[in-house]
Coordinates of C-alpha atoms in Angstrom, one line a residue:
M256 CA 12.2 3.0 8.8
S257 CA 13.0 1.7 12.4
K258 CA 11.2 -0.4 14.4
V259 CA 10.0 0.2 18.3
R260 CA 8.8 -2.1 21.1
I261 CA 5.4 -1.2 21.8
Y262 CA 6.6 -1.0 26.0
T263 CA 9.5 1.2 25.1
L264 CA 7.7 3.5 23.3
A265 CA 5.0 3.8 26.4
K266 CA 7.9 3.7 29.3
D267 CA 9.4 6.6 27.0
L268 CA 6.2 9.0 26.7
G269 CA 5.4 8.4 30.1
V270 CA 1.9 6.0 29.5
E271 CA 0.7 3.0 31.0
N272 CA 1.1 -0.3 28.7
A273 CA -3.0 -0.5 28.9
K274 CA -3.4 2.6 27.6
M275 CA -0.9 2.5 24.6
L276 CA -2.7 -0.9 23.7
D277 CA -6.1 0.9 23.6
I278 CA -4.7 3.5 20.9
L279 CA -3.1 1.0 18.6
D280 CA -6.6 -1.0 18.9
G281 CA -8.0 2.4 17.9
L282 CA -6.0 2.7 14.9
G283 CA -6.6 -0.8 13.7
V284 CA -2.7 -1.7 14.6
S285 CA -2.3 -5.4 14.9
Y286 CA -0.2 -6.6 17.8
K287 CA 0.7 -9.8 19.6
S288 CA 1.5 -8.4 22.9
V289 CA 3.3 -5.3 24.4
S290 CA 6.6 -6.3 23.2
S291 CA 5.5 -6.8 19.6
T292 CA 7.1 -3.8 17.6
I293 CA 5.2 -1.0 15.3
E294 CA 5.9 0.9 12.4
E295 CA 7.7 4.6 12.8
D296 CA 5.2 6.2 11.3
T297 CA 2.6 4.5 13.9
V298 CA 4.8 5.7 16.4
E299 CA 4.4 9.3 15.5
L300 CA 0.6 8.9 15.1
I301 CA 0.5 7.6 18.7
K302 CA 2.9 11.2 19.5
E303 CA 0.2 13.3 17.9
I304 CA -2.8 11.9 19.2
L305 CA -1.3 11.9 23.2
A306 CA -0.3 15.9 22.4
A307 CA -3.6 15.9 21.0
E308 CA -4.7 14.9 24.7
A309 CA -2.8 17.2 26.4
E310 CA -3.9 20.0 24.2
G311 CA -4.4 22.3 27.5
S312 CA -0.4 22.8 27.6
V313 CA 0.5 22.3 23.7
P314 CA -1.2 25.8 22.7
A315 CA 0.4 27.8 25.6
Q316 CA 4.1 26.2 24.4
A317 CA 2.8 27.4 20.7
E318 CA 1.7 30.7 21.9
A319 CA 5.1 31.3 23.7
T320 CA 6.9 31.3 20.4
P321 CA 5.4 33.8 17.9
A322 CA 5.4 36.1 21.1
Q323 CA 8.9 36.3 21.3
P324 CA 9.2 38.2 18.3
E325 CA 6.1 40.2 19.4
A326 CA 7.9 41.0 22.3
T327 CA 11.0 42.5 20.3
V328 CA 9.0 44.9 18.6
A329 CA 7.6 45.9 21.4
T330 CA 10.7 46.6 23.4
A331 CA 12.0 48.3 20.3
A332 CA 9.6 50.4 19.7
P333 CA 10.0 53.1 22.7
V334 CA 13.5 53.9 21.3
Q335 CA 12.0 54.6 17.5
T336 CA 9.7 57.6 16.4
A337 CA 5.9 57.2 16.4
A338 CA 6.0 56.6 12.4
P339 CA 8.5 53.6 12.7
A340 CA 6.7 52.2 15.4
Q341 CA 3.7 51.6 13.1
T342 CA 5.5 49.9 10.0
A343 CA 7.4 47.8 12.6
P344 CA 4.7 45.4 13.3
A345 CA 3.8 45.4 9.1
Q346 CA 7.7 44.0 8.6
P347 CA 6.7 40.1 9.9
V348 CA 3.7 40.1 8.5
A349 CA 5.0 40.9 5.3
D350 CA 7.8 38.1 5.9
Q351 CA 4.9 35.6 7.1
T352 CA 3.7 36.0 3.2
E353 CA 6.7 35.6 1.7
A354 CA 8.0 32.3 3.6
P355 CA 5.6 29.6 2.2
V356 CA 6.2 30.9 -1.6
S357 CA 10.1 30.3 -1.1
T358 CA 9.2 26.9 0.5
E359 CA 7.4 25.7 -2.7
K360 CA 10.2 26.8 -4.6
E361 CA 12.6 24.8 -2.9
I362 CA 11.0 21.1 -4.1
P363 CA 11.2 21.6 -8.4
H364 CA 9.3 19.7 -10.6
R365 CA 10.7 16.1 -11.7
A366 CA 10.8 14.4 -14.6
P367 CA 7.7 12.1 -15.7
V368 CA 8.1 8.5 -15.5
V369 CA 6.1 6.9 -18.5
T370 CA 5.4 3.1 -19.0
I371 CA 4.1 1.8 -22.5
M372 CA 1.9 -1.1 -22.6
G373 CA -0.2 -2.8 -25.4
H374 CA -0.1 -6.0 -27.7
V375 CA 2.9 -8.0 -28.4
D376 CA 3.2 -6.5 -32.0
H377 CA 1.6 -3.6 -31.9
G378 CA 4.5 -1.3 -32.4
K379 CA 5.5 -0.2 -28.4
T380 CA 8.9 -0.8 -28.9
S381 CA 9.4 0.9 -32.2
L382 CA 7.4 4.0 -30.9
L383 CA 10.0 4.2 -28.2
D384 CA 12.9 3.3 -30.7
Y385 CA 11.2 6.7 -32.5
I386 CA 11.6 8.9 -29.2
R387 CA 15.4 7.5 -28.7
K388 CA 16.5 7.8 -31.7
T389 CA 17.7 4.5 -30.9
K390 CA 17.5 0.8 -32.7
V391 CA 16.3 -1.1 -29.9
A392 CA 13.3 -3.2 -31.9
A393 CA 16.0 -4.3 -34.1
K394 CA 18.1 -6.3 -31.6
E395 CA 15.3 -8.1 -30.3
A396 CA 14.3 -11.7 -31.3
G397 CA 10.7 -11.3 -32.7
G398 CA 10.5 -7.4 -31.5
I399 CA 9.6 -9.0 -28.1
T400 CA 11.5 -6.9 -25.5
Q401 CA 12.7 -9.2 -23.1
H402 CA 13.1 -7.2 -19.9
V403 CA 11.9 -4.4 -18.5
G404 CA 14.0 -1.4 -19.2
A405 CA 14.2 2.1 -17.7
F406 CA 15.5 5.1 -19.8
E407 CA 15.8 8.7 -20.3
A408 CA 14.7 10.6 -23.7
K409 CA 15.8 14.1 -24.4
T410 CA 12.7 15.5 -25.8
S411 CA 11.7 18.9 -27.2
K412 CA 9.6 19.3 -24.2
G413 CA 12.2 18.2 -21.9
K414 CA 13.5 14.8 -19.6
I415 CA 10.8 12.2 -19.8
V416 CA 11.8 8.4 -18.4
F417 CA 10.3 5.9 -20.2
I418 CA 9.8 2.3 -18.8
D419 CA 9.7 -0.4 -21.8
T420 CA 7.5 -3.1 -20.1
P421 CA 6.9 -6.1 -22.7
G422 CA 3.6 -6.8 -24.0
H423 CA 3.5 -10.3 -24.6
E424 CA 1.4 -12.6 -22.8
A425 CA 4.0 -14.4 -20.8
F426 CA 6.0 -11.0 -19.2
T427 CA 2.6 -9.8 -17.8
T428 CA 4.3 -10.0 -14.4
I429 CA 6.9 -7.4 -15.1
R430 CA 4.1 -5.8 -17.0
A431 CA 2.4 -5.1 -13.7
R432 CA 5.3 -3.7 -12.1
G433 CA 6.3 -1.5 -14.4
A434 CA 2.9 0.3 -14.1
N435 CA 3.6 0.6 -10.5
V436 CA 6.7 2.8 -10.7
A437 CA 4.9 5.1 -13.5
D438 CA 3.3 8.2 -13.6
I439 CA 1.6 8.1 -16.5
A440 CA 0.8 4.8 -18.8
I441 CA 0.6 4.9 -22.9
I442 CA -1.5 2.2 -24.1
V443 CA -0.2 1.2 -27.2
I444 CA -3.1 -0.3 -29.9
A445 CA -3.4 -0.9 -33.7
A446 CA -4.7 1.0 -35.9
D447 CA -5.6 -2.3 -38.0
D448 CA -6.0 -4.8 -35.2
S449 CA -8.0 -2.6 -32.4
L450 CA -8.6 -4.1 -28.8
M451 CA -6.5 -7.6 -28.0
P452 CA -6.9 -9.7 -24.7
Q453 CA -3.4 -8.3 -23.7
T454 CA -4.5 -4.8 -24.3
R455 CA -7.4 -5.3 -22.1
E456 CA -5.0 -6.8 -19.3
A457 CA -2.3 -3.8 -20.0
I458 CA -5.7 -1.3 -19.4
A459 CA -7.1 -3.1 -16.2
H460 CA -3.1 -3.3 -14.5
A461 CA -2.8 0.4 -15.0
Q462 CA -6.4 1.5 -14.1
A463 CA -5.6 -1.0 -10.7
A464 CA -2.2 1.5 -10.5
K465 CA -4.2 4.4 -10.7
V466 CA -2.0 6.4 -13.0
P467 CA -3.7 8.6 -16.1
M468 CA -3.6 6.8 -19.3
I469 CA -3.1 7.9 -22.6
V470 CA -3.9 6.0 -25.3
A471 CA -1.7 5.9 -28.5
I472 CA -3.3 4.7 -31.7
N473 CA -0.3 3.5 -33.7
K474 CA 0.2 2.1 -37.5
V475 CA -2.0 5.1 -38.7
D476 CA 0.4 5.0 -41.6
L477 CA -1.3 1.9 -43.2
P478 CA -3.8 1.6 -45.6
Q479 CA -6.1 -0.6 -43.6
A480 CA -5.7 1.1 -40.7
D481 CA -9.2 2.5 -38.7
P482 CA -8.7 4.5 -35.5
E483 CA -12.3 5.2 -35.2
R484 CA -13.0 1.6 -35.0
V485 CA -10.5 1.4 -31.9
K486 CA -12.2 4.6 -30.0
T487 CA -15.5 3.0 -30.6
D488 CA -14.3 -0.5 -28.9
L489 CA -12.5 1.4 -26.3
T490 CA -16.2 2.9 -25.5
Q491 CA -17.1 -0.6 -24.3
L492 CA -14.6 -1.2 -21.7
N493 CA -16.3 2.8 -20.6
L494 CA -12.9 4.6 -21.9
V495 CA -14.4 7.1 -23.7
P496 CA -12.3 9.5 -25.7
E497 CA -12.3 13.5 -25.6
E498 CA -14.0 13.6 -29.2
Y499 CA -16.4 11.8 -27.9
G500 CA -17.1 14.0 -25.2
G501 CA -14.7 11.5 -22.6
D502 CA -12.5 12.2 -20.7
L503 CA -9.7 9.8 -22.3
V504 CA -6.9 11.2 -24.5
V505 CA -6.8 9.7 -27.7
V506 CA -3.2 10.4 -30.0
P507 CA -3.0 8.9 -33.6
V508 CA 0.5 8.3 -34.2
S509 CA 3.3 6.5 -36.7
A510 CA 6.1 4.6 -35.3
K511 CA 7.5 4.6 -38.9
T512 CA 6.9 8.1 -40.0
G513 CA 6.5 9.7 -36.9
E514 CA 3.4 11.0 -37.4
G515 CA 1.8 12.1 -33.8
V516 CA 5.0 11.6 -31.6
E517 CA 5.1 15.1 -31.0
D518 CA 1.4 15.5 -30.2
L519 CA 2.0 12.5 -27.9
L520 CA 5.1 14.1 -26.0
E521 CA 2.7 17.0 -26.0
Y522 CA 0.1 15.3 -23.7
I523 CA 2.7 13.8 -21.5
S524 CA 4.0 17.2 -20.7
L525 CA 0.6 18.3 -20.1
T526 CA -0.5 15.3 -18.3
A527 CA 2.7 15.6 -15.9
E528 CA 1.9 19.2 -15.2
I529 CA -1.5 18.6 -14.4
E530 CA -0.1 15.7 -11.6
D531 CA 2.2 18.4 -10.3
L532 CA 5.0 15.8 -10.2
R533 CA 7.6 17.4 -7.6
A534 CA 10.4 15.6 -5.6
D535 CA 13.0 17.2 -3.0
P536 CA 16.4 16.1 -4.2
K537 CA 17.8 16.7 -1.0
G538 CA 15.3 14.9 1.0
T539 CA 15.5 11.0 2.4
F540 CA 15.9 9.2 -0.6
S541 CA 13.2 6.3 -1.7
G542 CA 13.4 4.5 -4.8
V543 CA 11.4 1.5 -6.6
V544 CA 13.6 -1.6 -8.2
I545 CA 12.7 -2.1 -11.9
E546 CA 15.0 -5.3 -12.4
G547 CA 17.8 -7.3 -10.9
K548 CA 19.6 -9.9 -12.4
V549 CA 23.4 -11.9 -11.9
D550 CA 26.0 -10.6 -14.4
K551 CA 28.4 -13.1 -15.2
Q552 CA 31.7 -10.9 -14.2
A553 CA 30.0 -8.1 -12.4
G554 CA 27.5 -10.2 -9.9
V555 CA 24.5 -8.6 -9.2
L556 CA 23.0 -5.6 -10.9
A557 CA 20.1 -4.0 -9.7
T558 CA 18.2 -1.3 -11.9
V559 CA 16.7 1.2 -9.3
M560 CA 14.6 4.1 -9.9
V561 CA 15.2 7.0 -8.0
Q562 CA 11.7 8.6 -6.4
E563 CA 13.1 11.3 -3.7
G564 CA 16.2 12.3 -2.9
T565 CA 19.6 11.5 -4.2
L566 CA 21.4 8.7 -4.6
H567 CA 25.2 8.3 -4.3
V568 CA 28.2 6.3 -4.3
S569 CA 29.2 4.6 -1.4
D570 CA 25.2 4.9 -0.1
F571 CA 23.6 2.1 2.0
L572 CA 20.4 1.0 0.5
V573 CA 17.8 -1.4 2.3
V574 CA 15.7 -3.4 0.0
G575 CA 13.5 -6.1 1.8
E576 CA 15.3 -7.9 4.0
N577 CA 18.7 -7.4 2.4
Y578 CA 21.2 -4.5 2.4
G579 CA 24.4 -3.7 0.5
K580 CA 26.8 -0.7 -0.4
I581 CA 26.5 1.0 -3.7
K582 CA 30.2 0.3 -5.6
A583 CA 29.0 1.6 -9.0
M584 CA 26.2 3.2 -10.6
T585 CA 25.5 3.4 -14.5
D586 CA 22.5 5.5 -15.7
S587 CA 20.3 4.0 -18.8
N588 CA 23.1 5.2 -21.5
G589 CA 25.9 3.5 -19.7
A590 CA 28.0 5.9 -18.3
R591 CA 29.5 5.9 -14.6
I592 CA 28.1 8.4 -12.2
K593 CA 28.7 9.7 -8.7
E594 CA 24.9 10.7 -7.8
A595 CA 21.5 10.3 -9.1
G596 CA 18.1 12.8 -8.6
P597 CA 14.8 11.9 -8.9
S598 CA 13.0 10.1 -11.7
T599 CA 16.5 8.5 -12.5
P600 CA 16.9 5.2 -13.4
V601 CA 20.3 3.8 -12.4
Q602 CA 22.0 0.4 -12.5
I603 CA 23.3 -0.3 -9.0
L604 CA 26.2 -2.5 -8.5
G605 CA 26.5 -3.6 -4.6
F606 CA 23.6 -5.8 -3.5
S607 CA 24.8 -9.5 -2.5
E608 CA 21.3 -11.1 -3.3
V609 CA 19.1 -10.3 -6.4
P610 CA 16.3 -7.9 -5.1
S611 CA 12.8 -8.5 -6.8
S612 CA 10.9 -6.4 -8.8
G613 CA 8.8 -3.8 -7.4
E614 CA 10.6 -3.9 -4.1
K615 CA 10.5 -0.5 -2.7
V616 CA 14.3 0.8 -1.4
I617 CA 15.4 3.4 1.2
S618 CA 19.2 4.5 2.0
A619 CA 20.7 4.0 5.6
K620 CA 23.3 6.0 7.3
N621 CA 25.7 3.2 8.0
E622 CA 26.4 -0.6 8.0
H623 CA 25.1 -0.7 11.4
A624 CA 21.8 1.0 10.6
A625 CA 21.0 -1.3 7.6
R626 CA 21.2 -4.0 9.6
E627 CA 19.0 -3.0 12.3
V628 CA 16.3 -2.1 9.9
V629 CA 16.6 -5.5 8.2
A630 CA 16.0 -6.7 11.9
G631 CA 13.2 -5.1 12.7
R632 CA 11.7 -6.4 9.2
A633 CA 12.5 -10.1 10.4
D634 CA 10.9 -9.2 13.2
V635 CA 7.7 -7.9 12.0
R636 CA 7.5 -10.4 9.3
R637 CA 7.2 -13.3 11.9
D638 CA 4.9 -11.3 14.0
E639 CA 2.6 -11.1 10.7
E640 CA 3.2 -14.8 10.4
D641 CA 2.2 -15.4 13.9
A642 CA -0.8 -13.1 13.7
R643 CA -2.0 -14.1 10.4
D644 CA -5.4 -15.0 10.9
R645 CA -5.6 -11.9 13.1
R646 CA -4.5 -9.7 10.4
K647 CA -6.9 -11.4 7.8
G648 CA -10.0 -10.4 10.1
Q649 CA -8.6 -6.9 10.5
R650 CA -7.8 -6.7 7.0
S651 CA -11.6 -7.9 6.1
L652 CA -12.6 -5.0 8.6
E653 CA -10.3 -2.0 7.9
D654 CA -9.5 -2.2 3.8
L655 CA -12.4 -4.2 2.2
L656 CA -15.1 -1.3 4.5
G657 CA -15.0 1.8 3.5
P658 CA -17.1 4.8 5.5
L659 CA -20.7 4.4 6.4
G660 CA -22.9 5.6 3.5
S661 CA -20.3 5.2 1.1
V662 CA -20.5 2.9 -1.8
R663 CA -18.4 -0.1 -1.4
T664 CA -16.7 -2.1 -4.3
V665 CA -16.5 -5.9 -4.4
N666 CA -13.5 -6.6 -7.3
L667 CA -13.7 -9.5 -9.6
I668 CA -12.2 -11.1 -12.2
L669 CA -13.7 -13.4 -14.0
R670 CA -12.5 -16.3 -16.0
A671 CA -15.1 -19.0 -18.2
D672 CA -14.9 -21.7 -20.9
T673 CA -16.8 -19.7 -23.5
Q674 CA -17.6 -16.0 -24.4
G675 CA -21.2 -16.9 -24.0
S676 CA -20.4 -18.5 -20.2
V677 CA -19.1 -15.0 -19.7
E678 CA -21.3 -12.9 -21.3
A679 CA -24.2 -14.6 -18.6
I680 CA -22.6 -14.0 -16.0
Q681 CA -21.7 -10.5 -16.2
G682 CA -25.4 -10.1 -16.7
I683 CA -26.1 -12.1 -13.2
L684 CA -23.7 -10.3 -11.5
A685 CA -25.0 -6.8 -12.9
R686 CA -28.6 -7.4 -11.7
K687 CA -26.4 -8.2 -8.0
E688 CA -25.2 -4.3 -7.2
K689 CA -27.1 -2.6 -4.7
D690 CA -26.7 1.2 -3.9
D691 CA -24.5 0.5 -1.6
V692 CA -22.3 -2.1 -2.9
K693 CA -21.0 -2.0 -6.4
I694 CA -19.5 -5.3 -8.4
N695 CA -16.3 -4.2 -10.5
V696 CA -15.4 -6.6 -13.1
M697 CA -12.1 -5.6 -13.3
L698 CA -11.1 -8.3 -16.2
A699 CA -13.3 -11.2 -18.2
G700 CA -11.9 -13.5 -20.2
I701 CA -12.3 -17.0 -21.7
G702 CA -9.4 -19.4 -20.6
A703 CA -8.0 -20.3 -17.0
P704 CA -6.6 -17.6 -14.7
T705 CA -2.8 -16.5 -15.5
E706 CA -0.1 -15.2 -13.8
G707 CA -0.9 -11.6 -14.5
D708 CA -4.5 -12.2 -13.3
V709 CA -3.1 -12.9 -9.8
L710 CA -0.9 -9.9 -10.0
L711 CA -3.6 -7.7 -11.1
A712 CA -6.1 -9.6 -8.2
S713 CA -3.4 -8.8 -5.5
T714 CA -3.0 -4.9 -6.6
A715 CA -6.6 -4.4 -6.7
E716 CA -7.6 -6.7 -3.6
A717 CA -9.9 -8.8 -6.1
T718 CA -11.4 -12.6 -6.1
I719 CA -10.7 -14.6 -9.4
L720 CA -13.5 -16.6 -10.0
C721 CA -13.7 -19.6 -12.7
F722 CA -16.1 -21.2 -14.5
S723 CA -15.8 -24.7 -16.1
V724 CA -11.8 -24.0 -16.1
T725 CA -9.0 -24.8 -13.2
A726 CA -5.7 -22.6 -12.4
S727 CA -2.4 -24.4 -13.2
G728 CA -0.3 -25.7 -10.5
G729 CA 2.1 -22.6 -11.4
V730 CA -0.7 -19.9 -11.0
K731 CA -2.3 -21.6 -8.1
K732 CA 1.3 -21.3 -5.9
V733 CA 1.7 -17.5 -7.2
A734 CA -1.6 -17.1 -5.8
D735 CA -1.3 -18.5 -2.3
T736 CA 2.0 -16.4 -2.1
K737 CA 0.2 -13.2 -3.2
G738 CA -2.6 -14.3 -0.5
V739 CA -5.2 -14.3 -4.0
D740 CA -8.1 -16.6 -3.6
I741 CA -9.0 -18.4 -6.8
K742 CA -11.9 -20.1 -6.9
S743 CA -13.5 -22.4 -9.2
Y744 CA -16.9 -23.9 -10.0
R745 CA -18.7 -26.1 -12.7
I746 CA -22.4 -25.3 -11.3
I747 CA -22.9 -21.5 -12.0
Y748 CA -25.4 -21.5 -9.1
E749 CA -22.6 -22.2 -6.9
L750 CA -20.5 -19.1 -8.2
I751 CA -23.4 -16.8 -7.7
D752 CA -23.3 -18.0 -4.2
E753 CA -20.0 -17.0 -4.0
V754 CA -20.6 -13.5 -5.1
D755 CA -23.5 -13.1 -2.6
R756 CA -21.1 -14.0 0.4
L757 CA -18.5 -11.9 -1.0
I758 CA -21.5 -8.7 -1.2
K759 CA -22.1 -9.6 2.4
G760 CA -19.0 -9.8 3.4
N761 CA -18.8 -6.2 2.6
L762 CA -21.5 -5.0 4.7
E763 CA -21.1 -3.0 7.6
P764 CA -20.6 -5.7 10.9
V765 CA -22.6 -5.0 13.8
F766 CA -20.7 -5.6 17.3
E767 CA -22.2 -6.2 20.7
E768 CA -20.4 -6.7 23.9
K769 CA -21.0 -10.2 25.3
Y770 CA -20.4 -11.1 29.1
L771 CA -17.7 -13.6 29.7
G772 CA -17.8 -13.7 33.6
R773 CA -16.6 -12.2 36.7
A774 CA -13.7 -13.0 39.7
E775 CA -13.1 -11.8 43.1
V776 CA -9.3 -10.6 43.6
R777 CA -8.4 -12.4 47.1
M778 CA -4.6 -11.3 47.4
V779 CA -2.4 -9.0 45.1
I780 CA 0.8 -10.8 44.2
R781 CA 3.7 -8.4 43.5
H782 CA 6.0 -9.7 40.4
P783 CA 9.3 -7.7 39.3
K784 CA 8.3 -8.0 35.8
S785 CA 4.9 -8.4 35.1
G786 CA 4.0 -6.0 38.1
N787 CA 0.6 -6.7 40.4
I788 CA -1.1 -10.0 39.4
A789 CA -4.4 -10.1 40.9
G790 CA -4.9 -13.6 42.6
S791 CA -8.6 -14.5 41.9
Y792 CA -11.4 -16.8 42.2
V793 CA -13.7 -17.2 39.7
T794 CA -17.5 -16.7 40.8
D795 CA -19.2 -16.6 37.5
G796 CA -18.9 -17.4 33.3
S797 CA -15.4 -18.1 32.3
L798 CA -12.4 -15.4 32.3
K799 CA -10.7 -15.7 28.9
R800 CA -7.0 -14.4 28.0
N801 CA -7.4 -11.0 25.8
A802 CA -10.4 -10.3 26.6
K803 CA -11.7 -6.6 27.8
A804 CA -11.4 -6.5 31.5
K805 CA -13.8 -4.2 33.7
V806 CA -12.2 -4.0 37.5
T807 CA -14.7 -2.2 40.0
R808 CA -14.2 -1.2 43.1
G809 CA -17.2 -0.8 45.6
K810 CA -20.3 0.5 43.2
Q811 CA -16.7 2.4 41.0
V812 CA -15.7 1.2 38.3
V813 CA -11.7 2.5 38.9
Y814 CA -10.3 0.5 35.3
E815 CA -11.2 -1.0 31.7
G816 CA -8.4 -2.2 30.1
T817 CA -7.1 -6.5 28.7
I818 CA -6.2 -9.2 30.1
V819 CA -3.2 -10.1 29.2
G820 CA -2.3 -12.7 31.2
L821 CA -3.8 -16.1 32.9
K822 CA -1.9 -18.9 35.4
R823 CA -3.5 -21.5 36.7
F824 CA -0.4 -21.8 39.6
K825 CA 2.7 -21.8 36.9
D826 CA 1.1 -22.6 33.7
D827 CA -0.1 -19.7 31.6
V828 CA -3.6 -20.4 30.3
R829 CA -6.2 -19.4 27.9
E830 CA -9.2 -19.8 30.0
V831 CA -10.6 -20.2 33.5
Q832 CA -14.0 -21.7 34.6
T833 CA -16.3 -21.0 37.7
G834 CA -15.1 -22.0 40.8
Y835 CA -11.1 -22.0 39.8
E836 CA -8.5 -19.7 41.6
C837 CA -5.9 -17.9 39.1
G838 CA -3.7 -15.4 38.5
I839 CA -4.7 -12.5 36.3
N840 CA -2.6 -9.8 35.0
V841 CA -4.8 -6.6 33.9
D842 CA -1.4 -4.9 33.6
W843 CA -2.8 -2.4 35.9
N844 CA -0.6 -2.0 39.3
D845 CA -3.2 -0.5 41.7
V846 CA -5.7 -3.5 41.6
M847 CA -6.1 -4.2 45.1
E848 CA -8.2 -7.0 47.6
G849 CA -11.6 -6.9 47.2
D850 CA -11.8 -5.8 43.8
I851 CA -14.2 -7.3 41.1
I852 CA -13.0 -8.1 37.4
E853 CA -15.6 -8.5 35.0
A854 CA -14.3 -10.1 31.7
S855 CA -15.9 -9.3 28.5
E856 CA -15.7 -9.6 24.7
M857 CA -17.3 -8.1 21.2
V858 CA -18.7 -10.3 18.9
E859 CA -20.3 -9.7 15.5
V860 CA -23.8 -9.9 15.1
E861 CA -25.5 -12.2 12.0
Q862 CA -27.5 -9.9 9.7
N863 CA -30.0 -10.9 7.3

């Protein structure tokens, strides 16, 4: 997706830079200056806003377009007899009613993408093996899937794409990525073992990914199987099976005998039908990297799930800040293919660097376009790094806060030294909930936090709280990379105080305008690049860069915007105090001698 400089967009749309910045402030878009870049979807949103402001001219154009066919009918009517003249207007109405139907038919349904998750020895791979009619499990050491694989399965209900995510705790990182690309999550639980820690993690990851869940109770053929115990244990996680009056689909199956497998496929197809999964093969390509690796003979190989559009050999793809040209594509059966449509997993040869699992993939028209996208993303990354503190502040206001009057949620992951500590802390947290703030403990367990906890916290924007346990160095490093807070406490009251701070952070902030100072414009300096600079004398308070500015001429306010630049002689400064002269750039060329520039800023009012 291409990037656009703010000032370039303002020039193209014939809008002042100050107004463009005001629109961006209203949208909550972060920027450093008018030379910063913004996303293409933001550009389209700005165009819609400007079009809405000029709506006086838009309806006239909108009405002119449908008027043309009516005029054609009107001129043709006198030539025809009276009877055809009555039927003539009815014809366009019929065409209009049929048009939306044909448009819907152009977007066909796609195959559902299903991920299978659960505990290490509960039979995930064996179940998938039965469906695919292959013997994958026998080839794997200890029955553990060592990588994320995507496979197409031809079933009696049509094509279903399965992502085989490993269940062992060591591969939680890959499992989280698998859940993000799936439409449906199958949680496999052994009927003789019930819920295990990895099972709870798998459920938490599926809930964080917001995908429909189906529980498959495996090994029902064993004499010690107890499916009812599994259903009862699920209710402890607020997952109520359908036969208990809930909405969770639970299917007893046996990967050994095949019992219930057809029922499972039926429920997958039914869920996919309810979700109404569609994708346009002729649309713009988009996909997700499932796995990337280096083959000693072939080179860099990437497994990509096509989500929209169609992928062709020789297409240019962009992943993150890297790009590549497809030299060859292989399907899940190992056969060479030339194109791949939606819900198709393909292995691609053509990248120079190994892409990370879970990264988005887009296409580019040619190498030049791909390089432009990569360069734009590099610029955005640098801008984000420079404005990280500002972005964090905006995220706390925009992402964590919901609309007024809504119930806000504080997501937590809890780790403690003993089960007693976990239960005690959960009891205290339950009493901390208020009418407008809900505490959601996504995962509570014994022992130090894992990389899986960090990934879950990153997905759900949660905070990890530890009591009497500490995270390892490797986990802390991953948390720093993902921007996840891990906080450890030895005293339970300090942990509760932290929860109180998190709850307070979710309250709606109250801002008020704080007066900073004013300056009198004594001369106007015309600058070829920066426009008109107001040579001013600060008569009261102080003026700060990036503060809000109000220009008064006599008793009339002639401009409101932002102080984009402050200079003392030739030096850029952040603030100018009373009694000093300075050059003020408010990015407005109509400033005049005698104008008064008043500066203010918005500050948050502390709440009790």
